[in-house]
Amino acid sequence: MEMIYKVSIERCIGCGKCELACAFAHGSEGSPAKTRINIFHRGPEVGTPVVCFQCGDAACAAICPTHAIVRNERTGAFEVDEGRCILCRMCIPACPFGNMLWDDAYHRVAKCDLCGGDPKCVPFCPTGALVYVPAAEAKRRPEPLVREAV
Amino acid sequence: MSLGKEMGTQAGEKGGRMLSLSVDGKSVQVREGAFVLEAARAAGVEIPTLCHHPALEPYGGCRLCLVDVTRPEWGGWCKLVIACQFPAEEGLLVHTATERVVETRRVVLDLLLARCPETPLVQELARRHGIEQTSYVANPEPTDCILCALCTRVCDHLGISAIATVNRGIGREVAPPWGEAPPDCIGCLACAEICPTSCIPYETSEGSRTIWGKTFEMLRCTRCGRAHVTVAEADFFAGRGGVPRSYFELCDACKRKEMAATFVKLSRGAAGFSVGA
């Protein structure tokens, strides 16, 4: 796991492009409601993106009765093996952060899988609130956004 | 929370000796302990199945996955086996489309179509094998249940075992004990979800959920009031994998909202950083 998906709420302007990119990347709807990253608006042009943390000790994977949620060692992301999933949906209430979702359009559970190592939301983020960077770089505190300049 | 990996029936898992065998002339390697069906799928050979599920133990109920197996030293003798329960062996030669296999599979489908003459899944599968109508007497009381037992097995796998197949012969069916509301059922709907012909009826709404004649109280998010799981589900799953019951109190949307608020709070606490309004 060399790369880290880093979210800096300090830089989010709540534009919702990541939600749309996510919805398109994982289905054909392209509806912001089908996203696996959710922005909470806390004022005009300020948002807080909430997305799976890929926990070290993940409740979704721990509760899954068929071991259908498995960490991809290459990307570090927990991925749902839809072949093994029995749709008991227990991972949804088990996630303490609410990042396990039900996808009604495709009738499946859904979570951020870092798009297999190429998170599609990242290139759409105009302010660098979402970045996919080497682990060493991810440790650095984010630069505050000069909002007037955006 | 630890991830127990006791399920050892999947191809490609770590450890174990690898076996080489041939499926329709394609050589393929599978882990020792794997079954022929896995080897065939690894070789890219399609074998029809109805009762197989990657997460459940093989059952051998539908008999559709039958194949011919032989070995060079058997002098041309071969035997029909079901791929989902026949262990892969070093040097085994598997044939999935011999005349005998195709014909026997057609008989199985013909009989299944006689049992379930109105079931689209069975009709489609039969049609793909050249059967438009059953050559047997079609069931006068058509059912959609193909007796694949995926429902009972998934229930067993969860450790609930609220339903089972009961009776024998033509009277065999899936039912809760004595046909009454099953006391062990938690209303998780895993049986209804896994059913390939969607023939397990249930009703679920904001207020309650009913399946197998049992009505369940829904657990409501303590913040927004949305019903997200049954109380019985939460009680059953709480503690599993170290997940506490308290995790079930809020719905996923409220948990995300709470998480967003926590981020803002933490960020404000960081010296010199502003998160805006």
Short mmCIF file of C-alpha atoms in Angstrom, two decimals:
data_model
loop_
_atom_site.label_atom_id
_atom_site.label_comp_id
_atom_site.label_asym_id
_atom_site.label_seq_id
_atom_site.Cartn_x
_atom_site.Cartn_y
_atom_site.Cartn_z
CA MET A 1 0.00 0.00 0.00
CA GLU A 2 2.20 2.78 -1.28
CA MET A 3 -0.50 5.25 -2.11
CA ILE A 4 -2.88 6.90 0.34
CA TYR A 5 -6.26 8.36 -0.46
CA LYS A 6 -6.29 11.60 1.47
CA VAL A 7 -9.28 13.81 2.22
CA SER A 8 -8.69 17.40 3.39
CA ILE A 9 -11.96 18.97 4.44
CA GLU A 10 -10.09 22.28 4.74
CA ARG A 11 -10.00 22.41 0.95
CA CYS A 12 -13.48 21.18 0.07
CA ILE A 13 -15.78 23.66 -1.64
CA GLY A 14 -18.69 21.20 -1.73
CA CYS A 15 -18.99 21.25 -5.52
CA GLY A 16 -20.14 17.63 -5.65
CA LYS A 17 -17.98 16.63 -8.62
CA CYS A 18 -16.52 13.72 -6.66
CA GLU A 19 -20.01 12.38 -5.96
CA LEU A 20 -20.89 12.53 -9.62
CA ALA A 21 -17.58 10.97 -10.72
CA CYS A 22 -18.13 8.18 -8.20
CA ALA A 23 -21.68 7.52 -9.36
CA PHE A 24 -20.52 7.29 -12.98
CA ALA A 25 -17.50 5.16 -12.12
CA HIS A 26 -19.64 2.55 -10.38
CA GLY A 27 -22.79 2.51 -12.48
CA SER A 28 -24.56 4.00 -15.40
CA GLU A 29 -26.94 6.25 -13.46
CA GLY A 30 -24.57 9.08 -12.79
CA SER A 31 -26.97 10.27 -10.11
CA PRO A 32 -25.27 11.93 -7.16
CA ALA A 33 -27.48 9.78 -4.93
CA LYS A 34 -25.60 6.69 -6.14
CA THR A 35 -22.27 7.87 -4.81
CA ARG A 36 -19.97 6.19 -2.31
CA ILE A 37 -18.50 9.50 -1.23
CA ASN A 38 -20.92 11.87 0.45
CA ILE A 39 -20.48 15.59 0.93
CA PHE A 40 -22.11 17.32 3.87
CA HIS A 41 -22.56 21.00 3.25
CA ARG A 42 -21.84 23.21 6.21
CA GLY A 43 -22.35 26.52 4.50
CA PRO A 44 -22.06 28.07 1.08
CA GLU A 45 -19.12 26.50 -0.75
CA VAL A 46 -17.87 24.58 2.24
CA GLY A 47 -18.32 20.86 2.41
CA THR A 48 -17.13 17.82 4.32
CA PRO A 49 -16.62 14.72 2.18
CA VAL A 50 -17.25 11.48 4.04
CA VAL A 51 -15.90 8.31 2.48
CA CYS A 52 -14.69 4.87 3.59
CA PHE A 53 -11.54 4.95 5.73
CA GLN A 54 -10.45 1.44 4.66
CA CYS A 55 -10.11 0.75 8.41
CA GLY A 56 -7.22 -1.25 9.79
CA ASP A 57 -9.69 -3.40 11.67
CA ALA A 58 -12.87 -3.08 9.64
CA ALA A 59 -16.25 -3.83 11.18
CA CYS A 60 -17.83 -4.49 7.76
CA ALA A 61 -15.35 -7.27 7.03
CA ALA A 62 -15.45 -8.61 10.58
CA ILE A 63 -19.23 -9.04 10.61
CA CYS A 64 -19.54 -10.44 7.08
CA PRO A 65 -20.66 -14.07 7.45
CA THR A 66 -19.24 -15.14 4.08
CA HIS A 67 -15.94 -13.23 4.14
CA ALA A 68 -17.09 -11.37 1.05
CA ILE A 69 -15.38 -8.13 2.11
CA VAL A 70 -11.68 -8.59 1.63
CA ARG A 71 -8.78 -6.17 1.61
CA ASN A 72 -7.05 -5.77 -1.70
CA GLU A 73 -3.42 -5.97 -0.60
CA ARG A 74 -2.25 -3.92 -3.55
CA THR A 75 -4.50 -0.90 -2.98
CA GLY A 76 -5.28 -1.38 0.71
CA ALA A 77 -8.99 -0.99 -0.03
CA PHE A 78 -11.65 -3.36 1.24
CA GLU A 79 -13.56 -4.71 -1.75
CA VAL A 80 -16.89 -6.54 -1.87
CA ASP A 81 -16.74 -9.87 -3.67
CA GLU A 82 -20.24 -9.83 -5.13
CA GLY A 83 -20.04 -13.54 -5.92
CA ARG A 84 -19.68 -14.39 -2.24
CA CYS A 85 -22.05 -11.72 -0.91
CA ILE A 86 -25.37 -13.17 0.29
CA LEU A 87 -27.01 -9.73 0.64
CA CYS A 88 -27.70 -10.06 4.36
CA ARG A 89 -26.59 -6.39 4.44
CA MET A 90 -25.23 -6.64 7.97
CA CYS A 91 -22.14 -4.70 6.94
CA ILE A 92 -24.32 -1.60 6.50
CA PRO A 93 -25.34 -1.13 10.15
CA ALA A 94 -21.99 -2.58 11.28
CA CYS A 95 -19.93 0.26 9.82
CA PRO A 96 -19.63 2.80 12.65
CA PHE A 97 -19.04 5.59 10.14
CA GLY A 98 -21.95 4.89 7.79
CA ASN A 99 -19.70 4.28 4.81
CA MET A 100 -21.22 0.97 3.82
CA LEU A 101 -24.11 1.72 1.50
CA TRP A 102 -27.04 0.01 -0.16
CA ASP A 103 -27.14 0.45 -3.93
CA ASP A 104 -30.79 0.05 -4.85
CA ALA A 105 -30.26 0.43 -8.59
CA TYR A 106 -27.93 -2.56 -8.77
CA HIS A 107 -29.34 -4.33 -5.70
CA ARG A 108 -25.99 -4.70 -3.96
CA VAL A 109 -24.00 -3.34 -1.06
CA ALA A 110 -21.53 -0.69 -2.08
CA LYS A 111 -18.44 0.89 -0.62
CA CYS A 112 -15.44 2.85 -1.78
CA ASP A 113 -12.95 0.44 -3.36
CA LEU A 114 -10.53 3.17 -4.47
CA CYS A 115 -11.56 2.16 -8.02
CA GLY A 116 -8.94 -0.57 -7.93
CA GLY A 117 -6.08 1.87 -7.34
CA ASP A 118 -7.21 4.70 -9.60
CA PRO A 119 -9.84 6.67 -7.64
CA LYS A 120 -11.97 8.36 -10.25
CA CYS A 121 -13.07 11.16 -7.91
CA VAL A 122 -9.52 12.51 -7.46
CA PRO A 123 -8.96 14.05 -10.91
CA PHE A 124 -12.37 15.74 -10.67
CA CYS A 125 -11.63 17.50 -7.38
CA PRO A 126 -10.81 21.09 -8.38
CA THR A 127 -9.20 22.11 -5.08
CA GLY A 128 -7.11 19.11 -4.09
CA ALA A 129 -9.41 18.21 -1.19
CA LEU A 130 -9.16 14.66 -2.51
CA VAL A 131 -5.72 13.43 -3.46
CA TYR A 132 -4.14 10.02 -4.01
CA VAL A 133 -0.55 10.41 -2.96
CA PRO A 134 2.44 8.41 -1.74
CA ALA A 135 2.19 7.53 1.94
CA ALA A 136 5.00 9.89 2.98
CA GLU A 137 3.33 12.80 1.28
CA ALA A 138 -0.06 12.00 2.84
CA LYS A 139 1.31 12.68 6.32
CA ARG A 140 1.75 16.37 5.58
CA ARG A 141 -0.93 18.74 6.81
CA PRO A 142 -2.99 20.13 3.98
CA GLU A 143 -2.43 23.71 2.87
CA PRO A 144 -5.42 25.85 3.74
CA LEU A 145 -7.42 26.85 0.71
CA VAL A 146 -7.40 30.50 -0.30
CA ARG A 147 -11.11 30.56 -0.96
CA GLU A 148 -11.13 33.98 -2.57
CA ALA A 149 -8.77 32.67 -5.24
CA VAL A 150 -11.01 29.78 -6.29
CA MET B 1 -12.16 -7.97 15.28
CA SER B 2 -10.27 -10.66 13.49
CA LEU B 3 -10.94 -12.05 10.10
CA GLY B 4 -11.33 -15.81 10.43
CA LYS B 5 -10.76 -17.52 7.12
CA GLU B 6 -12.23 -20.90 7.93
CA MET B 7 -13.90 -21.21 4.55
CA GLY B 8 -11.32 -23.17 2.62
CA THR B 9 -13.20 -24.25 -0.46
CA GLN B 10 -12.30 -21.45 -2.78
CA ALA B 11 -9.83 -21.71 -5.61
CA GLY B 12 -6.83 -19.45 -5.52
CA GLU B 13 -6.54 -19.13 -1.76
CA LYS B 14 -3.10 -19.12 -0.25
CA GLY B 15 -1.35 -22.25 0.86
CA GLY B 16 -1.74 -25.90 -0.10
CA ARG B 17 -0.34 -27.94 -2.92
CA MET B 18 -1.40 -27.14 -6.45
CA LEU B 19 -2.90 -29.84 -8.67
CA SER B 20 -2.76 -29.97 -12.45
CA LEU B 21 -5.67 -31.36 -14.39
CA SER B 22 -7.24 -31.00 -17.79
CA VAL B 23 -10.72 -29.66 -18.54
CA ASP B 24 -11.86 -30.13 -22.14
CA GLY B 25 -8.22 -30.32 -23.16
CA LYS B 26 -7.22 -27.13 -21.35
CA SER B 27 -4.72 -27.69 -18.59
CA VAL B 28 -5.44 -25.84 -15.38
CA GLN B 29 -4.01 -25.64 -11.87
CA VAL B 30 -6.11 -25.57 -8.71
CA ARG B 31 -5.39 -25.72 -5.02
CA GLU B 32 -5.54 -29.15 -3.41
CA GLY B 33 -9.00 -29.65 -1.92
CA ALA B 34 -10.72 -27.73 -4.72
CA PHE B 35 -13.53 -29.33 -6.66
CA VAL B 36 -13.74 -29.99 -10.39
CA LEU B 37 -16.24 -27.13 -10.86
CA GLU B 38 -13.64 -24.63 -9.67
CA ALA B 39 -11.08 -26.13 -12.01
CA ALA B 40 -13.49 -25.84 -14.93
CA ARG B 41 -14.29 -22.23 -14.12
CA ALA B 42 -10.60 -21.47 -13.71
CA ALA B 43 -10.07 -22.96 -17.18
CA GLY B 44 -12.82 -20.73 -18.54
CA VAL B 45 -15.15 -23.66 -19.27
CA GLU B 46 -18.77 -22.87 -18.53
CA ILE B 47 -20.76 -25.47 -16.61
CA PRO B 48 -24.40 -24.71 -15.76
CA THR B 49 -25.34 -24.75 -12.07
CA LEU B 50 -28.42 -23.86 -10.05
CA CYS B 51 -27.55 -24.82 -6.49
CA HIS B 52 -23.92 -23.64 -6.41
CA HIS B 53 -22.87 -20.55 -4.48
CA PRO B 54 -19.23 -19.55 -3.97
CA ALA B 55 -19.81 -18.71 -0.31
CA LEU B 56 -21.63 -21.92 0.63
CA GLU B 57 -20.54 -25.52 0.90
CA PRO B 58 -21.24 -27.51 -2.28
CA TYR B 59 -24.56 -29.33 -2.10
CA GLY B 60 -24.97 -31.41 -5.24
CA GLY B 61 -28.70 -30.75 -5.42
CA CYS B 62 -29.39 -29.65 -8.97
CA ARG B 63 -27.23 -32.26 -10.77
CA LEU B 64 -26.73 -29.87 -13.66
CA CYS B 65 -22.96 -29.61 -13.28
CA LEU B 66 -22.35 -33.23 -14.15
CA VAL B 67 -19.24 -33.98 -16.19
CA ASP B 68 -17.33 -37.03 -17.40
CA VAL B 69 -14.05 -37.75 -15.65
CA THR B 70 -11.39 -40.23 -16.66
CA ARG B 71 -7.68 -40.93 -16.30
CA PRO B 72 -5.21 -42.12 -18.94
CA GLU B 73 -4.70 -45.40 -17.05
CA TRP B 74 -8.44 -46.18 -16.97
CA GLY B 75 -8.28 -47.56 -20.53
CA GLY B 76 -11.11 -45.47 -21.93
CA TRP B 77 -13.46 -46.04 -18.98
CA CYS B 78 -15.00 -42.87 -17.63
CA LYS B 79 -17.63 -41.92 -15.07
CA LEU B 80 -20.28 -39.26 -14.71
CA VAL B 81 -19.80 -37.16 -11.57
CA ILE B 82 -21.10 -33.83 -10.36
CA ALA B 83 -18.39 -31.23 -10.75
CA CYS B 84 -19.31 -29.27 -7.62
CA GLN B 85 -18.57 -32.18 -5.27
CA PHE B 86 -15.94 -34.22 -7.10
CA PRO B 87 -12.48 -33.36 -5.77
CA ALA B 88 -9.90 -32.25 -8.30
CA GLU B 89 -7.10 -34.80 -8.68
CA GLU B 90 -3.66 -34.61 -10.19
CA GLY B 91 -3.79 -35.75 -13.82
CA LEU B 92 -7.60 -35.98 -13.98
CA LEU B 93 -9.14 -35.56 -17.44
CA VAL B 94 -12.50 -33.77 -17.32
CA HIS B 95 -14.90 -33.64 -20.26
CA THR B 96 -17.83 -31.26 -19.90
CA ALA B 97 -19.55 -31.66 -23.26
CA THR B 98 -19.52 -35.33 -24.25
CA GLU B 99 -22.71 -36.75 -25.73
CA ARG B 100 -23.38 -38.59 -22.48
CA VAL B 101 -22.99 -35.41 -20.41
CA VAL B 102 -25.17 -33.34 -22.73
CA GLU B 103 -27.89 -36.00 -22.88
CA THR B 104 -27.93 -36.63 -19.12
CA ARG B 105 -28.05 -32.89 -18.42
CA ARG B 106 -31.00 -32.62 -20.81
CA VAL B 107 -32.86 -35.31 -18.84
CA VAL B 108 -32.19 -33.43 -15.60
CA LEU B 109 -33.49 -30.20 -17.13
CA ASP B 110 -36.46 -31.98 -18.67
CA LEU B 111 -37.43 -33.30 -15.23
CA LEU B 112 -36.86 -29.91 -13.63
CA LEU B 113 -39.06 -28.30 -16.26
CA ALA B 114 -41.76 -30.87 -15.47
CA ARG B 115 -41.57 -29.80 -11.83
CA CYS B 116 -41.40 -26.06 -12.57
CA PRO B 117 -43.10 -25.59 -15.97
CA GLU B 118 -43.84 -21.91 -15.40
CA THR B 119 -40.53 -20.77 -13.93
CA PRO B 120 -38.69 -18.39 -16.30
CA LEU B 121 -35.22 -19.36 -15.02
CA VAL B 122 -35.87 -23.06 -15.67
CA GLN B 123 -37.59 -22.39 -19.00
CA GLU B 124 -34.64 -20.32 -20.20
CA LEU B 125 -32.06 -22.87 -19.09
CA ALA B 126 -34.06 -25.70 -20.71
CA ARG B 127 -34.43 -23.70 -23.92
CA ARG B 128 -30.67 -23.19 -24.06
CA HIS B 129 -30.35 -26.97 -23.95
CA GLY B 130 -32.88 -27.45 -26.71
CA ILE B 131 -35.96 -28.20 -24.59
CA GLU B 132 -39.02 -26.10 -25.34
CA GLN B 133 -41.49 -28.25 -23.42
CA THR B 134 -41.06 -31.03 -20.93
CA SER B 135 -41.45 -34.53 -22.31
CA TYR B 136 -42.80 -35.65 -18.94
CA VAL B 137 -46.15 -34.77 -17.41
CA ALA B 138 -45.97 -31.13 -16.34
CA ASN B 139 -46.64 -30.54 -12.66
CA PRO B 140 -50.39 -29.81 -12.28
CA GLU B 141 -49.50 -27.59 -9.32
CA PRO B 142 -46.59 -25.58 -10.74
CA THR B 143 -44.06 -24.33 -8.26
CA ASP B 144 -41.14 -21.95 -8.62
CA CYS B 145 -39.11 -23.79 -5.97
CA ILE B 146 -36.37 -25.86 -7.61
CA LEU B 147 -35.26 -27.35 -4.26
CA CYS B 148 -31.73 -26.03 -4.69
CA ALA B 149 -31.67 -25.49 -0.90
CA LEU B 150 -29.71 -22.26 -1.25
CA CYS B 151 -32.18 -20.71 1.21
CA THR B 152 -31.79 -23.38 3.86
CA ARG B 153 -28.03 -23.50 3.40
CA VAL B 154 -27.57 -19.76 3.68
CA CYS B 155 -29.69 -19.85 6.84
CA ASP B 156 -27.54 -22.69 8.20
CA HIS B 157 -24.39 -20.82 7.23
CA LEU B 158 -25.49 -17.80 9.25
CA GLY B 159 -25.97 -20.15 12.19
CA ILE B 160 -29.72 -19.62 12.35
CA SER B 161 -31.24 -22.71 10.70
CA ALA B 162 -34.79 -21.36 10.86
CA ILE B 163 -35.91 -23.26 7.76
CA ALA B 164 -35.19 -26.67 6.27
CA THR B 165 -36.35 -28.99 3.52
CA VAL B 166 -39.14 -31.17 4.87
CA ASN B 167 -40.93 -34.32 3.65
CA ARG B 168 -39.67 -36.62 0.92
CA GLY B 169 -40.23 -37.36 -2.74
CA ILE B 170 -42.79 -35.18 -4.49
CA GLY B 171 -43.88 -33.76 -1.15
CA ARG B 172 -40.45 -32.27 -0.45
CA GLU B 173 -40.48 -28.55 0.22
CA VAL B 174 -38.74 -25.79 2.11
CA ALA B 175 -40.55 -24.84 5.29
CA PRO B 176 -40.09 -23.70 8.87
CA PRO B 177 -40.59 -26.34 11.57
CA TRP B 178 -44.20 -27.63 11.56
CA GLY B 179 -45.08 -24.94 9.05
CA GLU B 180 -45.38 -22.41 11.84
CA ALA B 181 -43.68 -19.04 12.28
CA PRO B 182 -40.04 -20.08 12.85
CA PRO B 183 -38.87 -19.09 16.33
CA ASP B 184 -35.21 -18.79 15.25
CA CYS B 185 -35.79 -16.62 12.17
CA ILE B 186 -34.31 -13.11 12.50
CA GLY B 187 -35.93 -11.69 9.37
CA CYS B 188 -32.63 -11.01 7.59
CA LEU B 189 -34.14 -11.97 4.20
CA ALA B 190 -30.93 -13.77 3.17
CA CYS B 191 -33.07 -16.76 2.07
CA ALA B 192 -35.31 -14.60 -0.10
CA GLU B 193 -32.32 -12.74 -1.54
CA ILE B 194 -30.37 -15.85 -2.50
CA CYS B 195 -33.38 -17.67 -4.04
CA PRO B 196 -32.61 -17.94 -7.76
CA THR B 197 -36.31 -17.96 -8.68
CA SER B 198 -37.38 -15.33 -6.11
CA CYS B 199 -40.09 -17.62 -4.80
CA ILE B 200 -39.84 -16.82 -1.08
CA PRO B 201 -42.48 -14.17 -0.39
CA TYR B 202 -41.84 -11.43 2.13
CA GLU B 203 -43.01 -7.95 2.91
CA THR B 204 -40.87 -5.20 4.29
CA SER B 205 -41.80 -1.64 5.06
CA GLU B 206 -40.85 1.15 7.42
CA GLY B 207 -43.05 -0.32 10.10
CA SER B 208 -42.44 -4.04 10.01
CA ARG B 209 -41.17 -7.00 8.05
CA THR B 210 -42.92 -10.32 7.49
CA ILE B 211 -41.38 -13.54 6.19
CA TRP B 212 -42.23 -17.21 6.79
CA GLY B 213 -45.38 -16.10 8.60
CA LYS B 214 -43.39 -14.23 11.24
CA THR B 215 -43.63 -10.49 11.70
CA PHE B 216 -40.61 -8.56 12.92
CA GLU B 217 -40.28 -5.29 14.73
CA MET B 218 -37.91 -2.91 12.95
CA LEU B 219 -35.04 -1.18 14.70
CA ARG B 220 -35.28 2.56 14.23
CA CYS B 221 -32.41 4.99 13.98
CA THR B 222 -32.38 6.78 17.30
CA ARG B 223 -31.79 10.09 15.51
CA CYS B 224 -33.94 10.16 12.37
CA GLY B 225 -36.33 7.32 13.16
CA ARG B 226 -35.69 5.47 9.89
CA ALA B 227 -36.13 1.71 10.20
CA HIS B 228 -33.01 0.01 8.92
CA VAL B 229 -32.80 -3.56 10.28
CA THR B 230 -35.01 -5.82 12.36
CA VAL B 231 -34.47 -5.83 16.11
CA ALA B 232 -33.84 -9.57 15.90
CA GLU B 233 -31.12 -9.04 13.28
CA ALA B 234 -29.35 -6.48 15.42
CA ASP B 235 -29.56 -8.76 18.46
CA PHE B 236 -28.25 -11.73 16.48
CA PHE B 237 -25.38 -9.98 14.73
CA ALA B 238 -24.28 -7.76 17.62
CA GLY B 239 -21.07 -9.08 19.10
CA ARG B 240 -20.13 -10.97 15.93
CA GLY B 241 -16.63 -10.07 14.82
CA GLY B 242 -16.44 -7.76 17.83
CA VAL B 243 -19.05 -5.35 16.45
CA PRO B 244 -20.94 -3.91 19.42
CA ARG B 245 -24.73 -3.51 19.51
CA SER B 246 -24.29 0.26 19.85
CA TYR B 247 -23.15 0.43 16.20
CA PHE B 248 -26.70 -0.51 15.17
CA GLU B 249 -28.35 2.44 16.88
CA LEU B 250 -27.91 5.01 14.12
CA CYS B 251 -28.72 4.51 10.45
CA ASP B 252 -25.90 4.83 7.94
CA ALA B 253 -26.94 8.32 6.83
CA CYS B 254 -26.97 9.67 10.39
CA LYS B 255 -23.60 8.06 11.08
CA ARG B 256 -22.11 9.84 8.08
CA LYS B 257 -23.57 13.12 9.26
CA GLU B 258 -22.06 12.55 12.67
CA MET B 259 -18.72 11.71 11.09
CA ALA B 260 -18.76 14.94 9.07
CA ALA B 261 -19.41 16.90 12.27
CA THR B 262 -16.52 15.13 13.99
CA PHE B 263 -14.16 16.01 11.14
CA VAL B 264 -15.08 19.66 11.39
CA LYS B 265 -14.56 19.63 15.15
CA LEU B 266 -11.17 17.93 14.86
CA SER B 267 -10.09 20.27 12.11
CA ARG B 268 -11.06 23.36 14.09
CA GLY B 269 -8.95 22.04 16.95
CA ALA B 270 -5.88 21.95 14.73
CA ALA B 271 -3.91 25.15 15.29
CA GLY B 272 -3.72 27.56 12.41
CA PHE B 273 -6.25 25.85 10.20
CA SER B 274 -9.56 27.17 9.17
CA VAL B 275 -12.26 24.99 7.69
CA GLY B 276 -14.51 27.87 6.73
CA ALA B 277 -18.02 28.45 7.93
#
